[in-house]
Coordinates of N, CA, C and O in Angstrom, one line a residue:
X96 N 169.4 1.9 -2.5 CA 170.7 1.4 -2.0 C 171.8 1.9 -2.8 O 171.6 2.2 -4.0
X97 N 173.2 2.2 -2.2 CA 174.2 3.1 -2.9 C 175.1 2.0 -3.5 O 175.6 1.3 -2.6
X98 N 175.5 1.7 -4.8 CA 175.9 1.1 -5.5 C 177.1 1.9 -6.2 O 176.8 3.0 -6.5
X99 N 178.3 1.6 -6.6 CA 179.3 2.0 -7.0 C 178.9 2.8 -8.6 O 179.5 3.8 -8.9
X100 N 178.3 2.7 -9.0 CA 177.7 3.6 -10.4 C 176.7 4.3 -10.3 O 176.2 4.9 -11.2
X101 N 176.3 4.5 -8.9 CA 175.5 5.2 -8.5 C 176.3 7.1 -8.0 O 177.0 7.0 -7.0
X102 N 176.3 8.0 -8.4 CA 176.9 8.8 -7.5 C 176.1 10.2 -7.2 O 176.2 11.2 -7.9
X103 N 175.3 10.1 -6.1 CA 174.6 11.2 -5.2 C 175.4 13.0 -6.0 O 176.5 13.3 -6.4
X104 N 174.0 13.7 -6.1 CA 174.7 14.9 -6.2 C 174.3 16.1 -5.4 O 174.5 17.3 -5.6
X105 N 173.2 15.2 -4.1 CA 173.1 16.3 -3.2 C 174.7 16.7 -2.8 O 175.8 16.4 -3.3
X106 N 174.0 17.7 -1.3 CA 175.8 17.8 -0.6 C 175.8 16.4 0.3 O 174.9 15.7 0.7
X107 N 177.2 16.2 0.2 CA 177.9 15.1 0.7 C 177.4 14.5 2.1 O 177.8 13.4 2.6
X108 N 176.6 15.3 2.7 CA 176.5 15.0 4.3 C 174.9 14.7 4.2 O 174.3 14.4 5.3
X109 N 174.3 14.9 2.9 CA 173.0 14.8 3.0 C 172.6 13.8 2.0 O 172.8 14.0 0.8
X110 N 171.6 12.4 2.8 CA 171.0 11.3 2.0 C 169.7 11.2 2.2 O 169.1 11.7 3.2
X111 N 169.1 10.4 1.2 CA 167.8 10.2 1.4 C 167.7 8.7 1.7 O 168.1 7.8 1.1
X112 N 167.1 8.7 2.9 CA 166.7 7.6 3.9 C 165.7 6.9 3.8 O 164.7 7.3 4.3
X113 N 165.9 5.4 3.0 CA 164.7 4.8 3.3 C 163.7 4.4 4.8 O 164.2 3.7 5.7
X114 N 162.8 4.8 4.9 CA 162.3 4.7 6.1 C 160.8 3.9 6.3 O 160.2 3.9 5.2
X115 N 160.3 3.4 7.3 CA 159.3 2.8 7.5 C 158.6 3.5 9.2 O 159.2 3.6 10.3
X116 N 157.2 3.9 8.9 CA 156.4 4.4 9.7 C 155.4 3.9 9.7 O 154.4 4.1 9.1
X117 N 155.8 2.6 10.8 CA 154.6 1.7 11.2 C 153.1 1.9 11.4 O 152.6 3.0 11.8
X118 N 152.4 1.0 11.3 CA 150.9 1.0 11.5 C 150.6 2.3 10.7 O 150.0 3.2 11.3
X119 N 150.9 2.6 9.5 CA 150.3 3.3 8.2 C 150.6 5.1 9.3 O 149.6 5.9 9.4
X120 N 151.9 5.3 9.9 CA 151.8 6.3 10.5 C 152.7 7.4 9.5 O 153.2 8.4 9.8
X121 N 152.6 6.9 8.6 CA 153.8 7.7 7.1 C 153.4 9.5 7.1 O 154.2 10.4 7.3
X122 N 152.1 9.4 7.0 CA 151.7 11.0 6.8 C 152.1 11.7 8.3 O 152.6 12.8 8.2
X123 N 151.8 11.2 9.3 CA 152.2 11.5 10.7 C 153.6 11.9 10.6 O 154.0 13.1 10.7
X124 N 154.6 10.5 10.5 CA 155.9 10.9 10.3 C 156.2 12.2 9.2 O 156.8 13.3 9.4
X125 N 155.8 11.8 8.3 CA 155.9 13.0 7.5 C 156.0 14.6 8.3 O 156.9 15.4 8.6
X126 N 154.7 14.7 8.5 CA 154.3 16.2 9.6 C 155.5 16.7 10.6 O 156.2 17.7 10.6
X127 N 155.5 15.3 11.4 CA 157.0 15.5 12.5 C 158.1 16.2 11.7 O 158.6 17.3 11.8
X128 N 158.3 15.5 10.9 CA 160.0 15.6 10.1 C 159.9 16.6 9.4 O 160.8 17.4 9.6
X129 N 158.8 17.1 8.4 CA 159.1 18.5 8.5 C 158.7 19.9 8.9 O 158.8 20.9 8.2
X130 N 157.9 19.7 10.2 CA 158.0 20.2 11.4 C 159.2 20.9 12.1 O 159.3 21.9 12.8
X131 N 160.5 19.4 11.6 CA 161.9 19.7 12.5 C 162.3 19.7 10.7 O 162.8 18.7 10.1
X132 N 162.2 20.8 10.0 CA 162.5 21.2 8.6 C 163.9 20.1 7.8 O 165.1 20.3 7.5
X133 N 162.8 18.3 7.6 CA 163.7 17.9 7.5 C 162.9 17.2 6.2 O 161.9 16.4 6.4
X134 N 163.4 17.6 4.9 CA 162.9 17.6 3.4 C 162.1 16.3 3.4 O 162.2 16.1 4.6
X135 N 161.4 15.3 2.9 CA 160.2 14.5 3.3 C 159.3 13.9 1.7 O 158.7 14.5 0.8
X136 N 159.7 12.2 2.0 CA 158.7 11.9 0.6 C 158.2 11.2 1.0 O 158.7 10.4 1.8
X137 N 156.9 11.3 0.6 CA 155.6 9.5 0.7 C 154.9 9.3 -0.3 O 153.8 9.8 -0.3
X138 N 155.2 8.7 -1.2 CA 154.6 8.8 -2.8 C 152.9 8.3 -2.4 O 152.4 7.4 -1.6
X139 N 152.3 9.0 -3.1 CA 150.8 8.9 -2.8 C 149.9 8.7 -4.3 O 150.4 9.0 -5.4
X140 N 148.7 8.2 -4.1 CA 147.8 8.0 -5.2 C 146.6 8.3 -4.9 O 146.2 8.3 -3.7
X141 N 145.9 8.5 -6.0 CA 144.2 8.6 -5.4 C 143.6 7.5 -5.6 O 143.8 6.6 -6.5
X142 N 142.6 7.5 -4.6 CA 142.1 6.6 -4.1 C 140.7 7.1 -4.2 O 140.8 8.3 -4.6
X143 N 139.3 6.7 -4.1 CA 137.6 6.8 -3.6 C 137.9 6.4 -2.0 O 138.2 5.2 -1.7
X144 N 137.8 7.4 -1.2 CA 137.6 7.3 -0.5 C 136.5 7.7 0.2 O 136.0 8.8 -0.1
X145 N 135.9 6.9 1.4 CA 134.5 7.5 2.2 C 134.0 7.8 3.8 O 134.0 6.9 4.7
X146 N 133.7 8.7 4.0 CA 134.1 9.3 5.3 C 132.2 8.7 6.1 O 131.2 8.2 5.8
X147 N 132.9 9.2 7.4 CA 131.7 8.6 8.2 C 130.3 8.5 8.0 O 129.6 7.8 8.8
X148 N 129.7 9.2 7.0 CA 129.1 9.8 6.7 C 128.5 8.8 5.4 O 127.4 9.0 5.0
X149 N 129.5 7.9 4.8 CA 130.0 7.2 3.8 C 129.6 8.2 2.6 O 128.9 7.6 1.7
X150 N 129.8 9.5 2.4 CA 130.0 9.9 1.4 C 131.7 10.1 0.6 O 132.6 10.9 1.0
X151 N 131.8 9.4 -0.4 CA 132.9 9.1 -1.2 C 133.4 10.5 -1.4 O 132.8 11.5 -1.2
X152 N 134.5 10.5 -1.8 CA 135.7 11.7 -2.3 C 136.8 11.2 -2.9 O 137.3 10.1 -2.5
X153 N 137.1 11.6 -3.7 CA 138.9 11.3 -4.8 C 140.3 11.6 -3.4 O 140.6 12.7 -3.1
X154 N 140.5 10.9 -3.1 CA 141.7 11.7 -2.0 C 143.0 11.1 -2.7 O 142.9 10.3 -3.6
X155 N 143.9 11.5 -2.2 CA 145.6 11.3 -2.4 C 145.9 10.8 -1.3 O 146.1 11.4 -0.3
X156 N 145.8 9.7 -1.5 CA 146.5 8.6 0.1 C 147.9 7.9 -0.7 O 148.3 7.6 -1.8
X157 N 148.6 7.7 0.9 CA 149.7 6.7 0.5 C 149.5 5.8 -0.2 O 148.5 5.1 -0.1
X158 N 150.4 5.6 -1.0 CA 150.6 4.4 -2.2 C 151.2 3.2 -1.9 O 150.8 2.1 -2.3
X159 N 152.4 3.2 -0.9 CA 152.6 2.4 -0.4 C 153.2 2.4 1.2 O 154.1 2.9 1.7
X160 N 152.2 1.7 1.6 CA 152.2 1.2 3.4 C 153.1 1.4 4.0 O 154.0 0.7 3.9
X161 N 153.1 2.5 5.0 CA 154.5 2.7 5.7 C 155.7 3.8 5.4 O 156.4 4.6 6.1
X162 N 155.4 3.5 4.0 CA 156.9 3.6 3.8 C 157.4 5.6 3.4 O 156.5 6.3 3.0
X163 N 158.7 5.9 3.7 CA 158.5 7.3 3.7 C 160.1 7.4 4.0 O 160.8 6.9 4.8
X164 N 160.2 8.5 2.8 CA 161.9 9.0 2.6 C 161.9 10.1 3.1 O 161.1 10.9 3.0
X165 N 163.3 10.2 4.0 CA 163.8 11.3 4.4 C 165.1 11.7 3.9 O 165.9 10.8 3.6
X166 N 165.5 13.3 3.7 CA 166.5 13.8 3.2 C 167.1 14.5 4.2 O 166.8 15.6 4.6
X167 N 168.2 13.5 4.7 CA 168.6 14.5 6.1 C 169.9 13.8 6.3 O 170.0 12.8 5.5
X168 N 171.1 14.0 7.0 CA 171.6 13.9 7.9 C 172.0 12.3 8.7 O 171.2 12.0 9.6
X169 N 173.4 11.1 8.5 CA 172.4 10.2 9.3 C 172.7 10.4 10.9 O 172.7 9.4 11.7
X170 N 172.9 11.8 11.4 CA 173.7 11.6 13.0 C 172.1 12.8 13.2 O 171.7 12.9 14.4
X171 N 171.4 13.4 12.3 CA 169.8 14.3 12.1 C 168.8 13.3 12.3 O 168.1 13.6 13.2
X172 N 168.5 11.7 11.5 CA 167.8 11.3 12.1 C 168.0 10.2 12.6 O 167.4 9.2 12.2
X173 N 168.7 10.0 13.4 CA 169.0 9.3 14.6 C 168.7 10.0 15.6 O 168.2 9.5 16.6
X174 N 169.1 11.5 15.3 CA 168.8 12.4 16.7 C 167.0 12.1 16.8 O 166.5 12.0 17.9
X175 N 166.2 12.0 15.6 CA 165.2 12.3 15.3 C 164.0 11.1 16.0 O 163.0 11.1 16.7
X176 N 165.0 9.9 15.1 CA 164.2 8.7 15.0 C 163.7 8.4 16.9 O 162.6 8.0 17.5
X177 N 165.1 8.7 17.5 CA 164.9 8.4 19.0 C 163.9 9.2 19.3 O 163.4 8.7 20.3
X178 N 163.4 9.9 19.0 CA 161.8 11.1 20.0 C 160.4 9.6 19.2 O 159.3 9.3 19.5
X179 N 161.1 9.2 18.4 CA 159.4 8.7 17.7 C 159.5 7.4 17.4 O 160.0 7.1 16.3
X180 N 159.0 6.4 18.3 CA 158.8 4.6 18.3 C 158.5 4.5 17.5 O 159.0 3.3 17.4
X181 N 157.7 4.7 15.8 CA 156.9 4.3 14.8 C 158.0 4.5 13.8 O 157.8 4.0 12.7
X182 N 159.4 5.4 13.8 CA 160.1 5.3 12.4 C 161.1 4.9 12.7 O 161.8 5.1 13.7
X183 N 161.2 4.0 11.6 CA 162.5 3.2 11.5 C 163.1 2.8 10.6 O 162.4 3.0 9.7
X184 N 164.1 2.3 10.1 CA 165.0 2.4 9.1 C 164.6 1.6 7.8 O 164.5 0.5 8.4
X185 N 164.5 1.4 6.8 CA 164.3 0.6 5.9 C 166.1 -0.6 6.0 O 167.2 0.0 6.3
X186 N 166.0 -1.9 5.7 CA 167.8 -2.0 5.8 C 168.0 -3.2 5.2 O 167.3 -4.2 5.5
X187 N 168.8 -3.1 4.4 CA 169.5 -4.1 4.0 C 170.3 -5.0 4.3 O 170.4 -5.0 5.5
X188 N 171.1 -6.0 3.8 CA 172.3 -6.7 4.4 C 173.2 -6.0 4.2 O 172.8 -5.1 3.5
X189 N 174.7 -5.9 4.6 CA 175.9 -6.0 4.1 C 176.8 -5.8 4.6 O 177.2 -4.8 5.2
X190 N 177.7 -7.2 4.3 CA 178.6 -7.4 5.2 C 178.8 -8.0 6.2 O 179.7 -8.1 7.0
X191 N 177.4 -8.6 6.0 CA 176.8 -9.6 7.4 C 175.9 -9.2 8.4 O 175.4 -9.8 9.3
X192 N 175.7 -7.6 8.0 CA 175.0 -7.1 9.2 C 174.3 -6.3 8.6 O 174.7 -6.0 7.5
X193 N 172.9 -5.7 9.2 CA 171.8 -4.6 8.5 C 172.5 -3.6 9.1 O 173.1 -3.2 10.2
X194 N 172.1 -3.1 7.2 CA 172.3 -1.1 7.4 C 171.3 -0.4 6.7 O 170.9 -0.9 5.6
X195 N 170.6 0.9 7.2 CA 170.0 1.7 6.4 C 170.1 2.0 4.8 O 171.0 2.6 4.2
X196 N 168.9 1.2 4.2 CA 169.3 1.9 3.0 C 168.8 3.4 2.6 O 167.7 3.9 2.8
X197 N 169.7 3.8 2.0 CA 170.1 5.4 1.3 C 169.9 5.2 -0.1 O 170.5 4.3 -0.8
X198 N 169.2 6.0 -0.5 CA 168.9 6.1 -2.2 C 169.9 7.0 -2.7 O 170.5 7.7 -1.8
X199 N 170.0 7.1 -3.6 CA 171.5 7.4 -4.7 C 170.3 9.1 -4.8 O 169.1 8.9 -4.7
X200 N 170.5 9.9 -4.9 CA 169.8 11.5 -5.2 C 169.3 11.6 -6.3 O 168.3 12.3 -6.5
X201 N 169.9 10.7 -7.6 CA 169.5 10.6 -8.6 C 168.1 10.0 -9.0 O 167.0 10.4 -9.5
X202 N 168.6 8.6 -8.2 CA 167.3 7.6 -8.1 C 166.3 8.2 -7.4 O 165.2 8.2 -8.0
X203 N 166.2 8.8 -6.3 CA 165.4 9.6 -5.7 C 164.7 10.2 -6.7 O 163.6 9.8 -7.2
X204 N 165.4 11.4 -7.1 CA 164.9 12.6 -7.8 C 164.0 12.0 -8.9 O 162.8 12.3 -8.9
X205 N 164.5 11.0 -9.9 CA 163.7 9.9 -10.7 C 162.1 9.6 -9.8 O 161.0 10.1 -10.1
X206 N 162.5 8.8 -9.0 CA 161.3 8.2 -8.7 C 160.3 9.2 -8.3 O 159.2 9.1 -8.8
X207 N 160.7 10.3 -7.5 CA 159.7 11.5 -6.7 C 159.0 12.2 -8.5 O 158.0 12.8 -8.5
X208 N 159.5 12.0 -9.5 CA 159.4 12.7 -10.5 C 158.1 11.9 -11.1 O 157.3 12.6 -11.7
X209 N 157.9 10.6 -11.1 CA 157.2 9.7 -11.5 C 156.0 9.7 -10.5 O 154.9 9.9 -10.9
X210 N 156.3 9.5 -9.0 CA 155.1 9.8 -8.4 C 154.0 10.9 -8.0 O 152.8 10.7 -7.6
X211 N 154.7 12.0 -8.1 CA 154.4 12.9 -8.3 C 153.5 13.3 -9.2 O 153.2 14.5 -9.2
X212 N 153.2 12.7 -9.8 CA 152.3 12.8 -11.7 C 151.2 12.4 -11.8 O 150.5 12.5 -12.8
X213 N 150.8 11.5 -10.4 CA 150.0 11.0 -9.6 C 148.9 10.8 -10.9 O 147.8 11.3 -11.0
X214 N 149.5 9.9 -11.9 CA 148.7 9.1 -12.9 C 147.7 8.1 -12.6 O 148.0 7.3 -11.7
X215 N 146.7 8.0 -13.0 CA 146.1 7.0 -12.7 C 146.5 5.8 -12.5 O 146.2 5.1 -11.6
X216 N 147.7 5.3 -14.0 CA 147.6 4.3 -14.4 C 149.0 4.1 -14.1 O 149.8 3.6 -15.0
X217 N 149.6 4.3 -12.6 CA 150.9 3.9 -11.8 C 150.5 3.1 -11.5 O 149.3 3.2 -11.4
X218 N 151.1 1.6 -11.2 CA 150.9 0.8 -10.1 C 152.4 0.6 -9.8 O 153.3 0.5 -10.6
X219 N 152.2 0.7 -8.5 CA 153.5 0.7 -7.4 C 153.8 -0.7 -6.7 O 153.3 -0.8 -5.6
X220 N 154.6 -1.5 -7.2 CA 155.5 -2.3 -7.0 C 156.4 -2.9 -6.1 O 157.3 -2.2 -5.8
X221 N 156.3 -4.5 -5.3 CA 157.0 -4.6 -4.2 C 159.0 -4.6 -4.9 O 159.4 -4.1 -6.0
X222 N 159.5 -5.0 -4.3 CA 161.1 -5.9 -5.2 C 160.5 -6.8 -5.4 O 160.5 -7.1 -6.6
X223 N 159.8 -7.6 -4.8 CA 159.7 -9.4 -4.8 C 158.7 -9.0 -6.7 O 159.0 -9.7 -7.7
X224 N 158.1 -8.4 -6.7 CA 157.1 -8.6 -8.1 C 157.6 -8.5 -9.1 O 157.0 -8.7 -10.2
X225 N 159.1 -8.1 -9.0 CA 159.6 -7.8 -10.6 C 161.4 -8.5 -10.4 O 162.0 -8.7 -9.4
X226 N 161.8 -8.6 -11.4 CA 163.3 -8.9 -11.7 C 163.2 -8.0 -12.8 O 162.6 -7.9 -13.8
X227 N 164.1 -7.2 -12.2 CA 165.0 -6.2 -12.6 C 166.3 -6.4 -13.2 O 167.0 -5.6 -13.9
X228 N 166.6 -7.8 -12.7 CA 167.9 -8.2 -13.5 C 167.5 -8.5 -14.7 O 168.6 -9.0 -15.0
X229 N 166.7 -8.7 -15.6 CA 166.2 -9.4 -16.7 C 166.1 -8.0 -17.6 O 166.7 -8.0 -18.7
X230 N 165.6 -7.2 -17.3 CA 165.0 -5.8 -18.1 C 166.9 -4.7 -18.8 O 168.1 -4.6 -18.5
X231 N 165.9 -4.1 -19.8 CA 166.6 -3.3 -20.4 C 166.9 -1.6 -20.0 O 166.0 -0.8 -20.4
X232 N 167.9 -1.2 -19.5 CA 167.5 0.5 -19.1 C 167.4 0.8 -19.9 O 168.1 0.3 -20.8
X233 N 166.3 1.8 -20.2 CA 166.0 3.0 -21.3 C 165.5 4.6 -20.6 O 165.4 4.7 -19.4
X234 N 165.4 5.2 -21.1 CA 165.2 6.3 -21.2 C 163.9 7.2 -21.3 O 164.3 8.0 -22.2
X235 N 162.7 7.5 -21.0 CA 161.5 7.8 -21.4 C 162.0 9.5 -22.4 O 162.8 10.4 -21.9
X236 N 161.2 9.5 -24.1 CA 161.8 10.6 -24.6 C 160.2 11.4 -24.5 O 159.2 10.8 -24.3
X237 N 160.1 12.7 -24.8 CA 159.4 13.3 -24.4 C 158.0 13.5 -23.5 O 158.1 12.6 -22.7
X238 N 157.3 13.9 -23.4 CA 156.0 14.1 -22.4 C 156.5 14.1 -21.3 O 157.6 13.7 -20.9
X239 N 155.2 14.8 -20.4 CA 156.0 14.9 -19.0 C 156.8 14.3 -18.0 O 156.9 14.8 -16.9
X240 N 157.3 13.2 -18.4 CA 158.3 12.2 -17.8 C 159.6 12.4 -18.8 O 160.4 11.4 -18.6
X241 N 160.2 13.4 -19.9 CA 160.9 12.7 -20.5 C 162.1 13.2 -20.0 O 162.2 14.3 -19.5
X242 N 163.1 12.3 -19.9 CA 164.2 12.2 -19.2 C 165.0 10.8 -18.0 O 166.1 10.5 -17.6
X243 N 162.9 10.4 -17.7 CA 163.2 9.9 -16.9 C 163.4 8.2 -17.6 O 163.1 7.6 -18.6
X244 N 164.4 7.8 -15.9 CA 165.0 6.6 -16.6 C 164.4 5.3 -16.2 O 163.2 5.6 -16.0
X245 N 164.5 4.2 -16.1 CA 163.8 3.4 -15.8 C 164.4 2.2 -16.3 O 165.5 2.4 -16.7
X246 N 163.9 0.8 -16.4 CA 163.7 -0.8 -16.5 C 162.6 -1.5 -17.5 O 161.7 -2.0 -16.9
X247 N 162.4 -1.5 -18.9 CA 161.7 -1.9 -19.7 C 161.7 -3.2 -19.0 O 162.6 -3.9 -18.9
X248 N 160.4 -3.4 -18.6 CA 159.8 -5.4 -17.9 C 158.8 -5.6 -18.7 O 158.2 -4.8 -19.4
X249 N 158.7 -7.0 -18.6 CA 157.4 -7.5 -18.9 C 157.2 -8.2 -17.2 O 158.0 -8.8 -16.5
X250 N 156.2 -7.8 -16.9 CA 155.5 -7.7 -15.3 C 155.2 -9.0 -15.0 O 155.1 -9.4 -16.1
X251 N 154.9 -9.9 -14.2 CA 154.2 -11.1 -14.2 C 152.2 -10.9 -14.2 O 151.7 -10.4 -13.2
X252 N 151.6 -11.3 -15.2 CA 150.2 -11.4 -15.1 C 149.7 -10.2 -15.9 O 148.5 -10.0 -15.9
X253 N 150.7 -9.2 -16.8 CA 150.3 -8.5 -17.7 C 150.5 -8.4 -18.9 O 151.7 -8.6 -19.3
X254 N 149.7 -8.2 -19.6 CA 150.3 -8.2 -20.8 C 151.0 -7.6 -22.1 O 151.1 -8.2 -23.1
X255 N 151.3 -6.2 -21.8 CA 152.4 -5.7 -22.1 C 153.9 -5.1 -21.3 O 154.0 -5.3 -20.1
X256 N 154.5 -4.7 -21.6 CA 155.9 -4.6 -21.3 C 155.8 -3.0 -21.1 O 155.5 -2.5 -22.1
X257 N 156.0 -2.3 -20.1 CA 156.1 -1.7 -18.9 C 157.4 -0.6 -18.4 O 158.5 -1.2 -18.1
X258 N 157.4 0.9 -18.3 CA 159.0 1.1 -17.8 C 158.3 1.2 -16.1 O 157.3 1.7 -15.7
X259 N 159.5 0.5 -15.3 CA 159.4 0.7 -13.7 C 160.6 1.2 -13.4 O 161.5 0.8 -14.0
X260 N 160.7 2.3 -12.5 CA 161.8 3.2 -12.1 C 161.5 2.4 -10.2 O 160.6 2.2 -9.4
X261 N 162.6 2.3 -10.5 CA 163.0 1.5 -8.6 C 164.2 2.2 -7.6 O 165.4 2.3 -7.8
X262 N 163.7 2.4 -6.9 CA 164.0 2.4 -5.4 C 164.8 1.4 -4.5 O 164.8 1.4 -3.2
X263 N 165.8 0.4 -5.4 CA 166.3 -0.7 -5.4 C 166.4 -1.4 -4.1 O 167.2 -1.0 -3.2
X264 N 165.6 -2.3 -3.8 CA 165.2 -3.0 -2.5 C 164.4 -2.8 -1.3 O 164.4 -3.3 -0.1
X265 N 163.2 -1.2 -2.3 CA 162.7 -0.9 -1.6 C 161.3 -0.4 -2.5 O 160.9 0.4 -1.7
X266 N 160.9 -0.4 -3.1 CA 159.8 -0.4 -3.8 C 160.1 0.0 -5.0 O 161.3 0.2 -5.3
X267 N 159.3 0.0 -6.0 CA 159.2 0.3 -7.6 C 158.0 1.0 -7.9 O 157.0 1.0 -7.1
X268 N 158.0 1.7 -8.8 CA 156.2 2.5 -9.7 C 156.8 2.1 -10.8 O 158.0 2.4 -11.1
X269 N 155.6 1.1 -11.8 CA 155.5 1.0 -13.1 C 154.7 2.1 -14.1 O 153.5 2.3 -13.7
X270 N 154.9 2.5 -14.8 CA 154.3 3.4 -15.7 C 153.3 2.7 -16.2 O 153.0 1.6 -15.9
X271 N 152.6 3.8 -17.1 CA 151.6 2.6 -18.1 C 152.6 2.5 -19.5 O 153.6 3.2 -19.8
X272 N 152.1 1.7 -20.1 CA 152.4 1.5 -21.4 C 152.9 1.7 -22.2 O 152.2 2.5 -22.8
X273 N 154.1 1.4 -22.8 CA 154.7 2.7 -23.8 C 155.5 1.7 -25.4 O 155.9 0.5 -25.2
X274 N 155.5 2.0 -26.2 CA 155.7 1.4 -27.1 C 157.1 2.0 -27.5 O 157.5 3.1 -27.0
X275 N 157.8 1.3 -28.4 CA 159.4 1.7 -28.8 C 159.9 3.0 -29.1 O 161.0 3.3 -28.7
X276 N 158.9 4.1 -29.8 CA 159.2 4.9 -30.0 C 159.6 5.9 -29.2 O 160.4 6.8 -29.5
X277 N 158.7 5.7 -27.8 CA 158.9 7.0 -26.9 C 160.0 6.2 -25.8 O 160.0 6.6 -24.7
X278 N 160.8 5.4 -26.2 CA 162.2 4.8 -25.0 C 163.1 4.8 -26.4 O 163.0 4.5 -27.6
X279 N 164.3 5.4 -25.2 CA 165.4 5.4 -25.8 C 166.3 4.3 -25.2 O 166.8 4.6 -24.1
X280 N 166.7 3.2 -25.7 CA 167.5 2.2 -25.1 C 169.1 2.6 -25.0 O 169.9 2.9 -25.9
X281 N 169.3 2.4 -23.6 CA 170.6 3.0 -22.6 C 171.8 2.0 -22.7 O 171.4 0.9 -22.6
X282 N 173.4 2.2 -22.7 CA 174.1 1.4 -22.8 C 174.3 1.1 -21.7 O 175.1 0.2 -21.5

């Protein structure tokens, strides 16, 4: 969601769209949208999965249900959304009335950077499971994440303290574990 300290550094005419693709149709939507060459995220994890056959395999399935960003245009997928009953807008309040939420490019670019790394030891996060107003921003400093920003938590039902990079009212990925040395605490 776009927040006044938030400021996008795609081009000005292009956001990333929170979106939902019912009945687990995310990879489907995906295909369509860029199909119609229209840039496309669905953070995924591996899974054991097992085929008719019930012989098991490691696969990369969606991580979380539905849900799937698009980087487009909002007059692109509107043109879009109307050909396909199953996508629809992720939305917020405001103002009294629901609007699509739009992730800031930054926050985007963050999060796609995190899931992408397809760690074992992600677990991916509703809003409702964490307070974010409570946590400290820091900074992850080196290894393949360093740069990235995030929310030092202590999680409900774990027992250590945690960085989660969020999608603000629309999902979270917690990292595994990290001790003081490798966060840099942000003013």
């Amino acid at each position: 969601m776009t927040t006044p300290e938030d400021t996008p550094t795609a081009p000005a005419d292009l956001s990333w769209f929170a979106m939902s693709a019912t009945f687990g149709r995310e990879l489907k939507a995906k295909e369509y949208l860029e199909g119609e060459n229209v840039e496309c995220f669905v953070p995924m994890r591996w899974s054991i999965v097992a085929d008719r056959q019930q012989k098991k395999t490691r696969q990369l399935v969606p991580a979380i249900k539905n849900l799937i960003f698009a980087h487009t245009t909002k007059e692109r997928i509107q043109e879009l959304k109307r050909g396909v009953n199953y996508l629809q807008y992720h939305t917020c309040n405001a103002d009294g009335r629901r609007v699509p939420i739009i992730v800031p490019n930054g926050q985007m670019q963050q999060f796609i950077a995190v899931c992408e790394s397809h760690d074992d030891r992600l677990v991916y996060l509703s809003p409702e499971e964490i307070n974010l107003s409570e946590g400290t921003r820091v900074r992850i400093i080196g290894g393949g994440l360093d740069g990235v920003e995030g929310t030092f938590v202590k999680v409900k039902n774990k027992r250590k303290k945690r960085v989660v990079v969020e999608v603000r009212g629309v999902a979270a990925v917690m990292l595994a574990e990290f001790t003081d040395g490798y966060l840099q605490v942000m003013e």
